[in-house]
mmCIF file of C-alpha atoms in Angstrom:
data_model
loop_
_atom_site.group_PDB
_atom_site.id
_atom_site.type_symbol
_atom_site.label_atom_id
_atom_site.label_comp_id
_atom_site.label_asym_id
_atom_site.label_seq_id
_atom_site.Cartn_x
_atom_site.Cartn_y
_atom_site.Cartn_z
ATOM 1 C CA UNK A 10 0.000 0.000 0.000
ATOM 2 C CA UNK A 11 1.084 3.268 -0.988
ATOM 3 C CA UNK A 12 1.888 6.290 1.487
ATOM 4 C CA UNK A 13 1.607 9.626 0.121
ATOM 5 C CA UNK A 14 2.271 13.370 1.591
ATOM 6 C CA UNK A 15 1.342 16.280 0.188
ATOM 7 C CA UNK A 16 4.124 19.252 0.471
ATOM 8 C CA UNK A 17 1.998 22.574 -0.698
ATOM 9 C CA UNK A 18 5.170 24.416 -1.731
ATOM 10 C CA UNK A 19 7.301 21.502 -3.075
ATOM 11 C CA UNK A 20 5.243 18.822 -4.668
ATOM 12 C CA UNK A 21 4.118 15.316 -3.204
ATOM 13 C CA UNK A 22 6.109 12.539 -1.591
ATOM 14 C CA UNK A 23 5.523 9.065 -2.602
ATOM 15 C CA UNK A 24 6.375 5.476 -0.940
ATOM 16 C CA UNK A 25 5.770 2.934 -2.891
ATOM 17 C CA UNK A 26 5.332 -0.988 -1.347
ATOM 18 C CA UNK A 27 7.573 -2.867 -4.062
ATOM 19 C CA UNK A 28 8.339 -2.275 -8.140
ATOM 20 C CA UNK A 29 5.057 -3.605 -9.266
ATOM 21 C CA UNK A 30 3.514 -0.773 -7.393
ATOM 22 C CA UNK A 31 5.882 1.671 -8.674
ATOM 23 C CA UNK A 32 6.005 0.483 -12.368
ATOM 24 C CA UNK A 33 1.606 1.100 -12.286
ATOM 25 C CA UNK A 34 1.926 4.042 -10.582
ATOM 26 C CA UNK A 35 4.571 5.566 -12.295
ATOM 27 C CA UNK A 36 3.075 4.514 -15.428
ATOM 28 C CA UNK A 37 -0.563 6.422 -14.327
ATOM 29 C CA UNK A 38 1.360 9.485 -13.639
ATOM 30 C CA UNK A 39 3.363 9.609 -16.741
ATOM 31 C CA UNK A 40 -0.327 9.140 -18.583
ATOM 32 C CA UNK A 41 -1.586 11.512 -16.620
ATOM 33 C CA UNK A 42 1.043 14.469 -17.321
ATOM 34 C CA UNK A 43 1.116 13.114 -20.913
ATOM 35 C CA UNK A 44 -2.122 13.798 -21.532
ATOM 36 C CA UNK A 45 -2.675 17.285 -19.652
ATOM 37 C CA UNK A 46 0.642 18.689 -21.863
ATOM 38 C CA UNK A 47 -0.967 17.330 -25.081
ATOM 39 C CA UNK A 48 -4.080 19.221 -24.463
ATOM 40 C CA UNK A 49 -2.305 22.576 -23.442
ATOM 41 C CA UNK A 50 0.083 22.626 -25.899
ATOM 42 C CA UNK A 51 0.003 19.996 -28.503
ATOM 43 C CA UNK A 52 2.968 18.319 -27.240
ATOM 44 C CA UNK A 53 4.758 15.978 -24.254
ATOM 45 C CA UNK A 54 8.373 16.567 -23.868
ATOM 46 C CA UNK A 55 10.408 14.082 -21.223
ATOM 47 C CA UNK A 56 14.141 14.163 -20.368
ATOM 48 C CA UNK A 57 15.835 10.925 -18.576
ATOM 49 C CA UNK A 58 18.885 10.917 -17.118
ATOM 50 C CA UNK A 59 21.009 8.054 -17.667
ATOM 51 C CA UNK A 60 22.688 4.697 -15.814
ATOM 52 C CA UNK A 61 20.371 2.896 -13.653
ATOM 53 C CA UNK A 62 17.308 4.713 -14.303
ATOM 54 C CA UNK A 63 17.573 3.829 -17.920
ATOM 55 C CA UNK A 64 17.339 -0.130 -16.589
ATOM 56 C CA UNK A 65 14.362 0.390 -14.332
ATOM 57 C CA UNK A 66 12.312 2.197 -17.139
ATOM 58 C CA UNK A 67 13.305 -0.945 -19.766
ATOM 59 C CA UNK A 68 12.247 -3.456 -17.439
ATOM 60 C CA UNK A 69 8.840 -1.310 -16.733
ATOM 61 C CA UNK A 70 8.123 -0.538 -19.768
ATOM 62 C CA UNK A 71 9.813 -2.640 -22.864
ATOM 63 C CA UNK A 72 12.959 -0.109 -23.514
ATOM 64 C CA UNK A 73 16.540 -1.726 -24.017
ATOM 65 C CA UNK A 74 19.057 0.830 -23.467
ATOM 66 C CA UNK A 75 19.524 3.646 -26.578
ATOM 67 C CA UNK A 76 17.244 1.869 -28.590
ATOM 68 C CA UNK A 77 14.076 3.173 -27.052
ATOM 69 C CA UNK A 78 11.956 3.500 -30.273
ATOM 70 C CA UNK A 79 13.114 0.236 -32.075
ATOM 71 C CA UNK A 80 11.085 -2.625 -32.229
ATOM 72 C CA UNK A 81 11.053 -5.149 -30.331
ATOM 73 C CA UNK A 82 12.638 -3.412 -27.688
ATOM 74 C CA UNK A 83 9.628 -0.917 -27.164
ATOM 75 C CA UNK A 84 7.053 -3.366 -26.733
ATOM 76 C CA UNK A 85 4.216 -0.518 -24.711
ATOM 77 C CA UNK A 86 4.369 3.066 -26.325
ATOM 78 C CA UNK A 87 5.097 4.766 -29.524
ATOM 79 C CA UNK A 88 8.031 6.595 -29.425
ATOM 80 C CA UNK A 89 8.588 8.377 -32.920
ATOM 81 C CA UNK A 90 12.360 7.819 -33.467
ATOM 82 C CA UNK A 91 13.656 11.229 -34.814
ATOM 83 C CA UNK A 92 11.744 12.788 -31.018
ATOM 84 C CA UNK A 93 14.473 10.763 -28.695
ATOM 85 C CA UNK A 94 17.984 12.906 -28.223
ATOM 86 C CA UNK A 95 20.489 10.721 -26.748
ATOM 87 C CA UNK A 96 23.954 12.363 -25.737
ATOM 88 C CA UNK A 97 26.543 11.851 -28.216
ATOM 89 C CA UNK A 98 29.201 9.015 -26.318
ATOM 90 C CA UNK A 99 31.179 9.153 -29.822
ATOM 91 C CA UNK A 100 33.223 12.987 -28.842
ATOM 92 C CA UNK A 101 34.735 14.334 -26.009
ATOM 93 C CA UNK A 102 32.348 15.322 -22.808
ATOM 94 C CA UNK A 103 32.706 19.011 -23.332
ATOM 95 C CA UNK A 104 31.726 18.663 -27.326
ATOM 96 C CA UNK A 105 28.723 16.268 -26.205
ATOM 97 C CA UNK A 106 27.536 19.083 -23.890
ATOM 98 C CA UNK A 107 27.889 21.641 -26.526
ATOM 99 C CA UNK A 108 26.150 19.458 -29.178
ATOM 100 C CA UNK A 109 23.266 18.431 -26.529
ATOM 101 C CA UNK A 110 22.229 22.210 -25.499
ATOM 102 C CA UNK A 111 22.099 22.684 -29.460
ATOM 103 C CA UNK A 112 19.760 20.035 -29.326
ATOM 104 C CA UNK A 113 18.033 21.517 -26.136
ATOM 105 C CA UNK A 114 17.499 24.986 -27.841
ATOM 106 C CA UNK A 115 16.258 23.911 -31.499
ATOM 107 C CA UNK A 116 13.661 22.153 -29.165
ATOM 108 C CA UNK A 117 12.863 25.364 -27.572
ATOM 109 C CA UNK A 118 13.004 27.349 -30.959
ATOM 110 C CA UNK A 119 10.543 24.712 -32.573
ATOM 111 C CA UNK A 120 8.074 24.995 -29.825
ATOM 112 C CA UNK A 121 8.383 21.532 -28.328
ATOM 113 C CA UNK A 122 10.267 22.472 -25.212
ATOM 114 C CA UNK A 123 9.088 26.287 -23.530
ATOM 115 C CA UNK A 124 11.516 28.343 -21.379
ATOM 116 C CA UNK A 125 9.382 30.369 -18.837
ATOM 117 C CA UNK A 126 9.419 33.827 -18.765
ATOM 118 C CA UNK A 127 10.451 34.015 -14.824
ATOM 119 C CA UNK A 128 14.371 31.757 -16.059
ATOM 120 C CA UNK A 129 16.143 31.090 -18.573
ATOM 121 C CA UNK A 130 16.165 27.420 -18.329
ATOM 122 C CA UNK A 131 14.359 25.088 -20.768
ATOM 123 C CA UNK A 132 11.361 23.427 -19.613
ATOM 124 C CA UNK A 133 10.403 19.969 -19.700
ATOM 125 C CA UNK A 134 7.019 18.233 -19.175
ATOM 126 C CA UNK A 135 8.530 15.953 -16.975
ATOM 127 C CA UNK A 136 12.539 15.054 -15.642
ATOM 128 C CA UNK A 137 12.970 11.578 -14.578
ATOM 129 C CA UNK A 138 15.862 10.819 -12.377
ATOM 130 C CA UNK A 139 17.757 8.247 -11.129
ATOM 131 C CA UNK A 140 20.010 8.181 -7.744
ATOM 132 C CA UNK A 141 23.179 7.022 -7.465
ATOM 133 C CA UNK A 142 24.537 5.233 -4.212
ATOM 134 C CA UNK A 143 26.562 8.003 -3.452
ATOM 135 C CA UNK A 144 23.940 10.604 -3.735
ATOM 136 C CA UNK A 145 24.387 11.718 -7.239
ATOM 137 C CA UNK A 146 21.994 12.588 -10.133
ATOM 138 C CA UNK A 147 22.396 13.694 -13.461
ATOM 139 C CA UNK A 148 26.150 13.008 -13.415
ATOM 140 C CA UNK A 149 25.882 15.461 -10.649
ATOM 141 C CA UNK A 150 28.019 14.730 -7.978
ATOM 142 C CA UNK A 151 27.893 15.732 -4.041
ATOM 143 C CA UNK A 152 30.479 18.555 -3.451
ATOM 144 C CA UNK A 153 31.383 18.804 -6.915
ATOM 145 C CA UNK A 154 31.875 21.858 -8.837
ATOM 146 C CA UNK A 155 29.281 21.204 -11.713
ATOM 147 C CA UNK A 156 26.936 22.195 -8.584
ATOM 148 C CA UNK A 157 27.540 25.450 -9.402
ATOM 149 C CA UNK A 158 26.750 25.940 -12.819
ATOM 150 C CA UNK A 159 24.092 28.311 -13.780
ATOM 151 C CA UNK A 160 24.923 29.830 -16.928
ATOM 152 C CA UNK A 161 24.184 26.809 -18.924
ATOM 153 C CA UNK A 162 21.615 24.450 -19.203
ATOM 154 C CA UNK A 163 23.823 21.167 -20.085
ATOM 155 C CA UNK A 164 27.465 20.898 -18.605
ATOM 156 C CA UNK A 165 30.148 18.200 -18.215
ATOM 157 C CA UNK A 166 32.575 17.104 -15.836
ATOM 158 C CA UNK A 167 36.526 15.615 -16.063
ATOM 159 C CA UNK A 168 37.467 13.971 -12.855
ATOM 160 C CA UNK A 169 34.281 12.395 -12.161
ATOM 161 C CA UNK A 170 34.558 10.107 -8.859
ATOM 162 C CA UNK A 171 32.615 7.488 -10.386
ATOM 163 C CA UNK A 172 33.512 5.660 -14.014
ATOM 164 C CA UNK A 173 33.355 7.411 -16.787
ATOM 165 C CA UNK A 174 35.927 10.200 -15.763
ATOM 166 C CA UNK A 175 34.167 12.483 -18.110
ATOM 167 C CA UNK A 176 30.565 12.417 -18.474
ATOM 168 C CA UNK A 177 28.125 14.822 -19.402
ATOM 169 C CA UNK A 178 25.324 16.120 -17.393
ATOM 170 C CA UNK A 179 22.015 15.489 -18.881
ATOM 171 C CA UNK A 180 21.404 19.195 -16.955
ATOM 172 C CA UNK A 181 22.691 21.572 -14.749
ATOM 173 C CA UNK A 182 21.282 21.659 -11.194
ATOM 174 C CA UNK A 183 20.083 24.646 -11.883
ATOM 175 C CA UNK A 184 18.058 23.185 -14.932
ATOM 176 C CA UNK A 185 16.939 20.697 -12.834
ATOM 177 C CA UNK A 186 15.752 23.154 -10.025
ATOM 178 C CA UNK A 187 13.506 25.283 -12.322
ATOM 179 C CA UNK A 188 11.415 22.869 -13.419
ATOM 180 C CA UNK A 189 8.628 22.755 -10.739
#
């Protein structure tokens, strides 16, 4: 049974029994915020940050990795191939970045992501993240530097303390923060 909490001023809490519960009501929330951005504005635009997460939502929901919109491996939702934009792995972290906030703003200049008029920072329907075991998220690690972006939306880090040394943040905390 799940336990829920309401926080006026910072969203609602969640405790879910076991992943059966989480993968239906994850699933019904996802529908649910799916539907409501269609009807405002024509459009439903989700960013997922990497590693575990990635695992979790293939084993809910039919996804194998990069391959997201390929049969067979998305056996439960249309996914319209040329809509998915996966960081590029094949140049250095800092290029990636660049190249992904490219990405990031033709979505904002073709309507399908918004950027409010209170920030600067693009805005997504929803942001699912994952939590590493050492508190990180989003290639965002505790203590780190990268915390302190905010004059980007995408960054990267060299040095990470957790393999790859160089990664790329799928967005800046301060992205992140700005979406409620």
């Amino acid at each position: 049974m799940a336990v829920s909490e309401v926080y006026n001023d910072r969203g609602e809490l969640r405790i879910l029994e076991d992943l059966d519960e989480l993968r239906t009501d994850l699933a019904d929330y996802i529908a649910d915020l799916s539907d409501a951005a269609v009807k405002e504005r024509g459009v439903f635009a989700t960013a997922l940050s990497g590693g575990s997460l990635i695992h979790l939502m293939g084993s809910f929901f039919g996804w194998e990795n990069s391959k997201l919109c390929e049969a067979p491996y998305n056996k439960t939702m249309p996914i319209v191939p040329s809509h998915v934009h996966s960081i590029n792995d094949s140049v250095s972290a800092e290029e990636a970045a660049d190249d992904y906030m490219f990405v990031i703003r033709q979505l904002v200049k073709t309507r399908m992501v918004s950027v409010p008029d209170i920030n600067d920072c693009a805005k997504f329907d929803l942001i699912l993240l994952g939590m590493g075991p050492d508190g990180h998220i989003a290639s965002l690690f505790p203590n780190h530097s990268a915390l302190d972006e905010t004059d980007k939306w995408v960054t990267f880090i060299i040095g990470s303390p957790k393999t790859p040394p160089e990664r790329i943040h799928s967005l800046c905390l301060s992205s992140i923060q700005h979406q409620t």
